[in-house]
Amino acid sequence: MASEPTADDPETQTAQSTGESYAETAVETARRQLNHAVEHLEIDSNIVERLRHPTKVQEVTVPVERDDGTVEVFTGYRAHHDSVRGPYKGGLRFHPEVTRDECVGLSMWMTWKCAVMDLPFGGAKGGVAVNPKELSAEEKERLTRRFTEEIRGVIGPTKDIPAPDMGTDSQTMAWLMDAYSMQEGETIPGVVTGKPPVVGGSKGREEAPGRSVAIITREVLRYYDRDIEETTIAMQGYGSVAANAARLLNDWGGTVVAVSDVNGGVYDPNGLDTHAIPSHDEKPEAVTQQDVPHLVTNDELLELDVDVLVPAAVGNVLTEDNADDIEADLIVEGANGPTTTAAEEIFADRNLPVIPDILANAGGVTVSYFEWLQDINRRAWSLERVNNELESEMVDAWEDVCVAYEANDVTWRDAAYIVALSRIAEAHETRGLWP
Ligand code: GLU
């Protein structure tokens, strides 16, 4: 497995990081998924052709003075995919494997994710090809400020609103907000989401992706008439997404039997005390130091005989090499893009339901939307309000996806795409092509 996430959000590795054999890139996966889903929809092929391409990709170079006085130049991107339903929205990652194609693929997923949640946003993604673990806090701040300046022309509270992703966090978002605001001459909190609450961030934003994974898992179990109290769950990862999801499912009566970090996983068939295991944010790489009956590798964790498997660490972990060996009855995607196209086909043949990332981890961008509303209105919501509204948005989206699933003979991913693409295509048809 590749490096453990340091962000508060779901993330995807590029294919190259996860195996010796070739695995597809995020943009290839995103395009294949689009092609597959449109087979079930009557969408104007001209609109589909448009959606295969980003609107714009900004590529910049970012010179940063290292602490020793030398200057290093990094490459950064901001990909805009589609904005027919509202401003571009999506995370910003600092990771050595960030590429243009990865940003484009991830920006496509953000378009579908916002549409499946019926949020008034389009899709974007960006990042800098850098290993944030090799930067001091000061270097990271300088990088963030200079990168913000380089992309300042294409972001803004009504244009494109970045958010945390792999290798970035709420502090990074605060620097971005400050750099943008200083240049614009006024404080503009709505330019970015995932900020600390003291500078306009939303309560509950940090926990939101994990909370949505838990809510969707609960709903799926209900759909398949399974009692959460009799459910075993294996969770790959123990960053913010996985830890929050695991703890909530545990609190709701589920038995979380395995969790992991970059060093491997811990497994107890009788259930782990998820609150006692420090998340990556609380104490990095501490999972395998716990006193539990079994240590497992990340590959073994994926193949455990459990009811629900939640890959919530990195992308491309479910591949044609292990898809036949997955013993779980259900898969809920916590990370972005954990399932390759080849694995998806095997799971479809095996009738193994895979609940897609664009629905399951969409709590992050949903609470980002709440944060943006709070920033625009200059009025903070209580945690209770955030969580209640997130709950109802997730259940509404789940119900929309269920309707599409039952009306068509498709996978859960296709059903989510059908919901999202119908909304996007209708908006494109209604607005028309300019000029
Ligand atoms: N990076 C997150 C995701 O992949 C959240 C994006 C946002 O809040 O805009 O969903």
CSV table of C-alpha atoms and ligand atoms in Angstrom, one decimal:
chain,number,residue,atom,x,y,z
A,1,MET,CA,0.0,0.0,0.0
A,2,ALA,CA,1.2,3.5,-0.7
A,3,SER,CA,1.7,6.2,1.9
A,4,GLU,CA,-0.9,6.8,4.6
A,5,PRO,CA,-3.1,9.8,4.0
A,6,THR,CA,-2.4,12.9,5.9
A,7,ALA,CA,-5.5,14.8,4.8
A,8,ASP,CA,-8.9,14.9,6.3
A,9,ASP,CA,-10.5,13.8,3.1
A,10,PRO,CA,-10.8,10.8,0.9
A,11,GLU,CA,-8.1,10.5,-1.7
A,12,THR,CA,-6.9,8.6,-4.6
A,13,GLN,CA,-3.5,7.5,-5.5
A,14,THR,CA,-2.5,7.3,-9.1
A,15,ALA,CA,-2.2,3.8,-10.5
A,16,GLN,CA,1.5,3.7,-10.6
A,17,SER,CA,1.8,3.9,-6.8
A,18,THR,CA,-0.1,0.7,-6.0
A,19,GLY,CA,1.4,-2.1,-8.0
A,20,GLU,CA,3.9,-3.5,-10.3
A,21,SER,CA,1.5,-4.1,-13.1
A,22,TYR,CA,-0.1,-1.3,-15.0
A,23,ALA,CA,-3.3,0.1,-13.5
A,24,GLU,CA,-5.3,2.8,-15.1
A,25,THR,CA,-5.1,6.4,-14.1
A,26,ALA,CA,-7.9,8.4,-12.5
A,27,VAL,CA,-8.9,10.0,-15.7
A,28,GLU,CA,-9.0,6.7,-17.5
A,29,THR,CA,-11.2,5.2,-14.8
A,30,ALA,CA,-13.4,8.3,-14.8
A,31,ARG,CA,-13.9,8.2,-18.6
A,32,ARG,CA,-14.7,4.4,-18.6
A,33,GLN,CA,-17.2,4.9,-15.8
A,34,LEU,CA,-18.8,7.7,-17.8
A,35,ASN,CA,-19.0,5.6,-20.9
A,36,HIS,CA,-20.5,2.7,-19.0
A,37,ALA,CA,-23.2,4.8,-17.2
A,38,VAL,CA,-24.4,6.6,-20.4
A,39,GLU,CA,-25.3,3.3,-21.9
A,40,HIS,CA,-28.3,3.3,-19.6
A,41,LEU,CA,-29.3,6.9,-20.3
A,42,GLU,CA,-30.7,8.8,-23.1
A,43,ILE,CA,-28.3,11.7,-23.1
A,44,ASP,CA,-27.3,13.8,-26.1
A,45,SER,CA,-24.0,12.3,-27.2
A,46,ASN,CA,-22.7,15.9,-27.8
A,47,ILE,CA,-23.1,16.5,-24.0
A,48,VAL,CA,-21.3,13.3,-23.2
A,49,GLU,CA,-18.5,14.3,-25.5
A,50,ARG,CA,-18.2,17.6,-23.7
A,51,LEU,CA,-18.2,15.9,-20.3
A,52,ARG,CA,-15.2,13.7,-21.3
A,53,HIS,CA,-13.0,16.8,-21.3
A,54,PRO,CA,-12.2,19.4,-18.6
A,55,THR,CA,-13.2,23.0,-19.3
A,56,LYS,CA,-9.7,24.2,-18.4
A,57,VAL,CA,-6.6,23.0,-16.6
A,58,GLN,CA,-4.3,25.6,-15.1
A,59,GLU,CA,-0.7,24.5,-14.8
A,60,VAL,CA,1.7,26.6,-12.8
A,61,THR,CA,5.1,26.5,-11.4
A,62,VAL,CA,5.6,27.3,-7.8
A,63,PRO,CA,9.0,28.6,-6.6
A,64,VAL,CA,9.5,28.0,-2.9
A,65,GLU,CA,12.4,29.1,-0.7
A,66,ARG,CA,13.6,26.2,1.4
A,67,ASP,CA,14.7,26.8,4.9
A,68,ASP,CA,18.3,26.5,3.8
A,69,GLY,CA,17.9,29.4,1.4
A,70,THR,CA,17.8,27.4,-1.8
A,71,VAL,CA,14.8,27.8,-4.1
A,72,GLU,CA,12.9,24.7,-5.4
A,73,VAL,CA,10.3,24.9,-8.1
A,74,PHE,CA,7.3,22.7,-7.9
A,75,THR,CA,4.5,22.1,-10.5
A,76,GLY,CA,0.9,22.6,-9.5
A,77,TYR,CA,-2.5,22.2,-11.3
A,78,ARG,CA,-6.1,23.3,-10.9
A,79,ALA,CA,-8.4,21.3,-13.2
A,80,HIS,CA,-11.9,22.6,-13.9
A,81,HIS,CA,-14.2,20.0,-15.2
A,82,ASP,CA,-17.8,21.3,-15.5
A,83,SER,CA,-19.7,24.2,-14.0
A,84,VAL,CA,-23.1,23.9,-15.5
A,85,ARG,CA,-24.7,23.6,-12.1
A,86,GLY,CA,-22.6,26.1,-10.2
A,87,PRO,CA,-19.1,27.2,-9.3
A,88,TYR,CA,-16.3,24.6,-9.6
A,89,LYS,CA,-15.6,22.7,-6.3
A,90,GLY,CA,-13.1,20.2,-5.1
A,91,GLY,CA,-10.0,19.5,-3.1
A,92,LEU,CA,-6.4,20.5,-3.3
A,93,ARG,CA,-3.7,17.8,-2.7
A,94,PHE,CA,0.0,18.0,-1.9
A,95,HIS,CA,1.4,14.6,-3.0
A,96,PRO,CA,4.4,13.6,-5.1
A,97,GLU,CA,2.3,11.7,-7.6
A,98,VAL,CA,0.0,14.6,-8.5
A,99,THR,CA,-0.3,14.9,-12.3
A,100,ARG,CA,-2.5,16.8,-14.7
A,101,ASP,CA,-4.4,13.6,-15.6
A,102,GLU,CA,-5.0,12.7,-12.0
A,103,CYS,CA,-6.4,16.2,-11.3
A,104,VAL,CA,-8.7,15.9,-14.4
A,105,GLY,CA,-10.0,12.5,-13.4
A,106,LEU,CA,-10.6,13.6,-9.8
A,107,SER,CA,-12.3,16.8,-11.1
A,108,MET,CA,-14.7,14.6,-13.1
A,109,TRP,CA,-15.6,12.7,-10.0
A,110,MET,CA,-16.3,15.9,-8.2
A,111,THR,CA,-18.8,17.0,-10.9
A,112,TRP,CA,-20.7,13.7,-10.4
A,113,LYS,CA,-20.4,13.9,-6.6
A,114,CYS,CA,-21.8,17.4,-6.4
A,115,ALA,CA,-24.6,16.4,-8.8
A,116,VAL,CA,-25.6,13.2,-7.0
A,117,MET,CA,-25.8,15.2,-3.8
A,118,ASP,CA,-27.8,17.9,-5.7
A,119,LEU,CA,-25.4,20.6,-4.6
A,120,PRO,CA,-25.2,23.8,-6.7
A,121,PHE,CA,-21.5,23.1,-7.7
A,122,GLY,CA,-19.5,21.7,-10.5
A,123,GLY,CA,-16.3,19.7,-10.3
A,124,ALA,CA,-12.6,20.8,-9.8
A,125,LYS,CA,-9.5,19.3,-8.4
A,126,GLY,CA,-6.0,20.6,-8.0
A,127,GLY,CA,-2.7,19.9,-6.4
A,128,VAL,CA,1.1,20.3,-6.2
A,129,ALA,CA,3.5,17.5,-7.0
A,130,VAL,CA,5.4,17.6,-3.7
A,131,ASN,CA,6.0,15.4,-0.8
A,132,PRO,CA,4.6,17.4,2.1
A,133,LYS,CA,6.3,15.2,4.6
A,134,GLU,CA,9.6,16.6,3.4
A,135,LEU,CA,8.6,20.2,4.0
A,136,SER,CA,8.8,22.1,7.3
A,137,ALA,CA,5.6,24.0,8.4
A,138,GLU,CA,7.2,27.2,7.2
A,139,GLU,CA,8.0,25.8,3.7
A,140,LYS,CA,4.5,24.4,3.5
A,141,GLU,CA,3.0,27.8,4.3
A,142,ARG,CA,5.2,29.5,1.6
A,143,LEU,CA,4.3,26.8,-0.9
A,144,THR,CA,0.6,27.3,-0.2
A,145,ARG,CA,0.7,31.1,-0.4
A,146,ARG,CA,2.6,31.1,-3.6
A,147,PHE,CA,0.5,28.4,-5.2
A,148,THR,CA,-2.6,30.4,-4.2
A,149,GLU,CA,-1.2,33.5,-5.9
A,150,GLU,CA,-0.5,31.5,-9.1
A,151,ILE,CA,-4.1,30.2,-9.3
A,152,ARG,CA,-5.7,33.3,-7.9
A,153,GLY,CA,-7.2,34.2,-11.3
A,154,VAL,CA,-9.2,31.0,-11.6
A,155,ILE,CA,-10.4,30.6,-8.0
A,156,GLY,CA,-12.9,32.7,-6.0
A,157,PRO,CA,-16.1,32.2,-4.0
A,158,THR,CA,-18.3,32.3,-7.0
A,159,LYS,CA,-15.8,30.7,-9.4
A,160,ASP,CA,-13.9,27.8,-7.9
A,161,ILE,CA,-13.8,26.9,-4.2
A,162,PRO,CA,-10.9,24.6,-3.2
A,163,ALA,CA,-11.0,22.3,-0.1
A,164,PRO,CA,-8.7,19.9,1.8
A,165,ASP,CA,-7.6,16.7,0.2
A,166,MET,CA,-4.6,14.4,0.5
A,167,GLY,CA,-1.6,16.1,2.2
A,168,THR,CA,-3.5,19.3,2.9
A,169,ASP,CA,-5.6,20.2,6.0
A,170,SER,CA,-7.5,23.0,7.7
A,171,GLN,CA,-4.4,25.0,8.3
A,172,THR,CA,-3.5,24.9,4.6
A,173,MET,CA,-7.0,26.2,3.8
A,174,ALA,CA,-6.5,29.0,6.3
A,175,TRP,CA,-3.3,30.1,4.6
A,176,LEU,CA,-5.0,29.9,1.2
A,177,MET,CA,-7.9,32.1,2.5
A,178,ASP,CA,-5.4,34.6,4.0
A,179,ALA,CA,-3.2,34.7,0.8
A,180,TYR,CA,-6.3,35.3,-1.4
A,181,SER,CA,-7.9,37.8,0.9
A,182,MET,CA,-4.7,39.9,1.3
A,183,GLN,CA,-4.3,40.2,-2.4
A,184,GLU,CA,-8.0,41.0,-2.9
A,185,GLY,CA,-8.0,43.6,-0.2
A,186,GLU,CA,-10.8,42.1,1.9
A,187,THR,CA,-11.5,39.0,3.9
A,188,ILE,CA,-13.2,36.5,1.7
A,189,PRO,CA,-13.8,33.3,3.7
A,190,GLY,CA,-16.0,31.7,1.0
A,191,VAL,CA,-13.0,31.3,-1.4
A,192,VAL,CA,-12.2,28.0,0.3
A,193,THR,CA,-13.8,25.4,2.6
A,194,GLY,CA,-12.4,23.1,5.2
A,195,LYS,CA,-11.0,26.0,7.2
A,196,PRO,CA,-10.7,26.0,11.0
A,197,PRO,CA,-14.0,27.3,12.5
A,198,VAL,CA,-12.3,30.4,13.9
A,199,VAL,CA,-11.8,31.8,10.4
A,200,GLY,CA,-15.2,30.8,9.0
A,201,GLY,CA,-14.9,27.0,8.8
A,202,SER,CA,-17.9,24.8,9.6
A,203,LYS,CA,-18.3,22.7,12.7
A,204,GLY,CA,-18.5,19.1,11.7
A,205,ARG,CA,-16.6,19.5,8.4
A,206,GLU,CA,-13.6,17.5,9.5
A,207,GLU,CA,-15.7,14.5,10.5
A,208,ALA,CA,-18.1,14.8,7.5
A,209,PRO,CA,-16.6,12.4,5.0
A,210,GLY,CA,-16.4,9.6,7.6
A,211,ARG,CA,-19.9,10.5,8.9
A,212,SER,CA,-21.3,10.1,5.4
A,213,VAL,CA,-19.6,6.7,4.9
A,214,ALA,CA,-21.2,5.6,8.1
A,215,ILE,CA,-24.7,6.9,7.2
A,216,ILE,CA,-24.5,5.3,3.8
A,217,THR,CA,-23.3,2.0,5.3
A,218,ARG,CA,-26.2,2.0,7.7
A,219,GLU,CA,-28.7,2.7,4.9
A,220,VAL,CA,-27.2,-0.1,2.7
A,221,LEU,CA,-27.5,-2.6,5.5
A,222,ARG,CA,-31.1,-1.5,6.0
A,223,TYR,CA,-31.7,-1.9,2.3
A,224,TYR,CA,-30.4,-5.5,2.3
A,225,ASP,CA,-32.4,-6.3,5.5
A,226,ARG,CA,-29.3,-6.7,7.6
A,227,ASP,CA,-29.0,-5.8,11.3
A,228,ILE,CA,-26.1,-3.4,12.0
A,229,GLU,CA,-25.8,-5.1,15.4
A,230,GLU,CA,-24.9,-8.4,13.6
A,231,THR,CA,-22.6,-6.8,11.1
A,232,THR,CA,-18.8,-7.1,11.0
A,233,ILE,CA,-16.8,-4.4,9.2
A,234,ALA,CA,-13.2,-4.2,8.0
A,235,MET,CA,-12.0,-0.7,7.3
A,236,GLN,CA,-8.8,-0.1,5.3
A,237,GLY,CA,-7.1,3.1,6.7
A,238,TYR,CA,-7.4,5.0,9.9
A,239,GLY,CA,-7.1,8.5,8.8
A,240,SER,CA,-9.9,10.9,9.4
A,241,VAL,CA,-12.4,9.3,7.0
A,242,ALA,CA,-11.8,5.7,8.2
A,243,ALA,CA,-11.6,6.6,11.9
A,244,ASN,CA,-14.7,8.7,12.0
A,245,ALA,CA,-16.7,6.1,10.0
A,246,ALA,CA,-15.4,3.2,12.1
A,247,ARG,CA,-16.2,5.0,15.4
A,248,LEU,CA,-19.7,6.0,14.3
A,249,LEU,CA,-20.5,2.5,13.0
A,250,ASN,CA,-19.2,1.1,16.3
A,251,ASP,CA,-21.4,3.5,18.3
A,252,TRP,CA,-24.4,2.4,16.2
A,253,GLY,CA,-23.8,-1.2,17.2
A,254,GLY,CA,-21.6,-2.5,14.3
A,255,THR,CA,-18.6,-4.6,15.0
A,256,VAL,CA,-15.5,-3.2,13.5
A,257,VAL,CA,-13.0,-6.1,13.3
A,258,ALA,CA,-10.1,-4.6,11.4
A,259,VAL,CA,-8.5,-1.2,10.7
A,260,SER,CA,-5.1,-0.3,9.2
A,261,ASP,CA,-2.5,2.3,8.4
A,262,VAL,CA,0.5,2.4,6.1
A,263,ASN,CA,2.3,-0.3,8.3
A,264,GLY,CA,-0.6,-2.8,8.2
A,265,GLY,CA,-3.7,-3.6,10.1
A,266,VAL,CA,-5.1,-5.0,13.4
A,267,TYR,CA,-7.8,-7.7,13.4
A,268,ASP,CA,-9.9,-8.9,16.2
A,269,PRO,CA,-12.9,-11.1,15.2
A,270,ASN,CA,-14.7,-10.1,18.4
A,271,GLY,CA,-14.5,-6.4,17.5
A,272,LEU,CA,-12.0,-3.6,18.1
A,273,ASP,CA,-12.5,-0.7,20.5
A,274,THR,CA,-12.3,1.9,17.8
A,275,HIS,CA,-12.2,4.9,20.2
A,276,ALA,CA,-9.1,3.5,21.9
A,277,ILE,CA,-7.1,3.3,18.6
A,278,PRO,CA,-5.6,6.6,17.7
A,279,SER,CA,-6.5,7.9,14.3
A,280,HIS,CA,-3.7,9.1,11.9
A,281,ASP,CA,-4.4,12.7,13.0
A,282,GLU,CA,-4.3,11.8,16.7
A,283,LYS,CA,-1.1,9.7,16.5
A,284,PRO,CA,0.4,8.9,13.1
A,285,GLU,CA,1.1,5.2,12.3
A,286,ALA,CA,0.0,3.9,15.7
A,287,VAL,CA,-2.5,1.3,14.6
A,288,THR,CA,-0.2,-1.7,14.6
A,289,GLN,CA,1.2,-0.7,18.0
A,290,GLN,CA,-2.2,-1.7,19.6
A,291,ASP,CA,-2.5,-4.7,21.8
A,292,VAL,CA,-4.8,-6.8,19.7
A,293,PRO,CA,-5.0,-10.5,18.8
A,294,HIS,CA,-3.9,-10.4,15.1
A,295,LEU,CA,-1.8,-8.3,12.9
A,296,VAL,CA,-2.6,-8.4,9.2
A,297,THR,CA,-1.2,-6.8,6.1
A,298,ASN,CA,-3.3,-4.3,4.1
A,299,ASP,CA,-3.8,-6.9,1.4
A,300,GLU,CA,-5.0,-9.5,4.0
A,301,LEU,CA,-7.3,-7.0,5.5
A,302,LEU,CA,-9.1,-6.5,2.2
A,303,GLU,CA,-9.7,-10.3,2.0
A,304,LEU,CA,-11.1,-10.9,5.5
A,305,ASP,CA,-14.4,-12.7,5.8
A,306,VAL,CA,-16.5,-9.8,7.0
A,307,ASP,CA,-20.0,-8.5,6.1
A,308,VAL,CA,-18.8,-5.0,5.0
A,309,LEU,CA,-15.5,-3.9,3.5
A,310,VAL,CA,-14.7,-0.2,3.5
A,311,PRO,CA,-11.6,0.8,1.6
A,312,ALA,CA,-11.0,4.2,3.1
A,313,ALA,CA,-7.3,4.9,2.5
A,314,VAL,CA,-6.0,5.1,-1.0
A,315,GLY,CA,-7.2,4.4,-4.5
A,316,ASN,CA,-6.8,1.4,-6.8
A,317,VAL,CA,-6.6,-1.2,-4.0
A,318,LEU,CA,-9.4,-3.5,-5.4
A,319,THR,CA,-8.0,-4.8,-8.6
A,320,GLU,CA,-8.3,-7.8,-10.9
A,321,ASP,CA,-5.6,-9.5,-8.8
A,322,ASN,CA,-7.7,-9.6,-5.6
A,323,ALA,CA,-11.4,-9.1,-6.7
A,324,ASP,CA,-12.1,-12.8,-6.7
A,325,ASP,CA,-10.7,-13.2,-3.2
A,326,ILE,CA,-12.8,-10.5,-1.6
A,327,GLU,CA,-15.0,-12.3,0.9
A,328,ALA,CA,-17.1,-9.3,2.1
A,329,ASP,CA,-20.8,-9.3,1.2
A,330,LEU,CA,-20.8,-5.5,0.6
A,331,ILE,CA,-18.2,-2.9,-0.3
A,332,VAL,CA,-18.6,0.8,0.6
A,333,GLU,CA,-16.0,3.1,-1.0
A,334,GLY,CA,-14.6,5.5,1.6
A,335,ALA,CA,-11.6,6.6,-0.5
A,336,ASN,CA,-12.0,8.1,-4.0
A,337,GLY,CA,-11.4,5.5,-6.7
A,338,PRO,CA,-10.5,2.4,-4.7
A,339,THR,CA,-11.9,0.0,-7.3
A,340,THR,CA,-10.4,-0.4,-10.8
A,341,THR,CA,-12.6,-1.0,-13.8
A,342,ALA,CA,-11.5,-4.6,-14.0
A,343,ALA,CA,-12.3,-5.2,-10.4
A,344,GLU,CA,-15.7,-3.5,-10.8
A,345,GLU,CA,-16.6,-6.0,-13.6
A,346,ILE,CA,-15.6,-9.0,-11.5
A,347,PHE,CA,-17.7,-7.6,-8.6
A,348,ALA,CA,-20.7,-7.1,-11.0
A,349,ASP,CA,-20.4,-10.7,-12.2
A,350,ARG,CA,-20.2,-11.9,-8.6
A,351,ASN,CA,-23.3,-9.8,-7.7
A,352,LEU,CA,-21.2,-8.1,-5.0
A,353,PRO,CA,-22.6,-4.6,-4.4
A,354,VAL,CA,-20.1,-1.8,-4.4
A,355,ILE,CA,-21.5,1.5,-3.1
A,356,PRO,CA,-19.6,4.2,-4.9
A,357,ASP,CA,-17.3,6.9,-3.5
A,358,ILE,CA,-19.2,9.7,-5.2
A,359,LEU,CA,-22.1,8.9,-2.9
A,360,ALA,CA,-20.5,7.3,0.2
A,361,ASN,CA,-17.8,9.9,0.9
A,362,ALA,CA,-19.8,12.9,-0.3
A,363,GLY,CA,-20.4,14.2,3.2
A,364,GLY,CA,-17.1,16.2,2.9
A,365,VAL,CA,-18.3,18.3,0.0
A,366,THR,CA,-21.8,18.5,1.4
A,367,VAL,CA,-20.5,20.1,4.6
A,368,SER,CA,-18.2,22.2,2.4
A,369,TYR,CA,-21.4,23.5,0.8
A,370,PHE,CA,-22.8,24.3,4.3
A,371,GLU,CA,-19.6,26.1,5.1
A,372,TRP,CA,-19.8,28.2,2.0
A,373,LEU,CA,-23.4,29.1,2.9
A,374,GLN,CA,-22.3,30.1,6.4
A,375,ASP,CA,-19.4,32.2,4.9
A,376,ILE,CA,-21.7,34.0,2.5
A,377,ASN,CA,-24.3,34.7,5.2
A,378,ARG,CA,-21.7,35.5,7.8
A,379,ARG,CA,-23.6,33.2,10.2
A,380,ALA,CA,-22.2,30.0,11.8
A,381,TRP,CA,-24.4,26.9,12.3
A,382,SER,CA,-24.4,24.7,15.4
A,383,LEU,CA,-22.9,21.3,15.1
A,384,GLU,CA,-26.3,19.8,15.7
A,385,ARG,CA,-27.7,21.7,12.6
A,386,VAL,CA,-24.7,20.6,10.5
A,387,ASN,CA,-25.1,17.0,11.4
A,388,ASN,CA,-28.9,17.0,11.0
A,389,GLU,CA,-28.7,18.6,7.6
A,390,LEU,CA,-26.0,16.3,6.5
A,391,GLU,CA,-28.1,13.3,7.6
A,392,SER,CA,-31.0,14.4,5.6
A,393,GLU,CA,-29.0,15.3,2.5
A,394,MET,CA,-27.3,11.9,2.6
A,395,VAL,CA,-30.6,10.0,3.1
A,396,ASP,CA,-32.2,12.0,0.2
A,397,ALA,CA,-29.3,11.2,-2.1
A,398,TRP,CA,-29.3,7.6,-1.1
A,399,GLU,CA,-33.1,7.4,-1.9
A,400,ASP,CA,-32.5,9.0,-5.3
A,401,VAL,CA,-29.8,6.4,-6.1
A,402,CYS,CA,-32.1,3.6,-4.9
A,403,VAL,CA,-34.8,4.7,-7.3
A,404,ALA,CA,-32.3,4.7,-10.2
A,405,TYR,CA,-31.0,1.3,-9.0
A,406,GLU,CA,-34.4,-0.3,-9.0
A,407,ALA,CA,-35.6,1.3,-12.2
A,408,ASN,CA,-32.5,0.0,-14.2
A,409,ASP,CA,-30.7,-3.2,-14.2
A,410,VAL,CA,-27.4,-1.7,-13.2
A,411,THR,CA,-24.7,-1.5,-10.5
A,412,TRP,CA,-24.9,0.9,-7.6
A,413,ARG,CA,-22.1,3.0,-9.3
A,414,ASP,CA,-24.1,3.2,-12.5
A,415,ALA,CA,-27.2,4.1,-10.5
A,416,ALA,CA,-25.4,7.0,-8.8
A,417,TYR,CA,-24.0,8.1,-12.2
A,418,ILE,CA,-27.5,8.0,-13.7
A,419,VAL,CA,-28.8,10.3,-11.0
A,420,ALA,CA,-25.8,12.7,-11.4
A,421,LEU,CA,-25.7,12.7,-15.2
A,422,SER,CA,-29.4,13.2,-15.6
A,423,ARG,CA,-29.1,16.4,-13.6
A,424,ILE,CA,-26.0,17.6,-15.4
A,425,ALA,CA,-27.4,16.8,-18.9
A,426,GLU,CA,-30.7,18.5,-18.1
A,427,ALA,CA,-28.8,21.6,-17.0
A,428,HIS,CA,-26.7,21.5,-20.2
A,429,GLU,CA,-29.7,21.1,-22.4
A,430,THR,CA,-31.5,23.9,-20.7
A,431,ARG,CA,-28.6,26.3,-20.8
A,432,GLY,CA,-27.6,25.4,-24.3
A,433,LEU,CA,-24.2,25.7,-25.9
A,434,TRP,CA,-22.6,29.1,-26.1
A,435,PRO,CA,-22.3,31.0,-28.4
B,1,GLU,N1,-11.6,16.6,-1.3
B,1,GLU,C1,-12.9,16.2,-0.9
B,1,GLU,C2,-13.5,15.1,-1.8
B,1,GLU,O1,-12.9,14.4,-2.5
B,1,GLU,C3,-13.9,17.4,-0.7
B,1,GLU,C4,-14.0,18.4,-1.6
B,1,GLU,C5,-14.7,19.6,-1.1
B,1,GLU,O2,-15.1,19.7,0.0
B,1,GLU,O3,-14.8,20.6,-2.0
B,1,GLU,O4,-14.7,15.0,-1.9
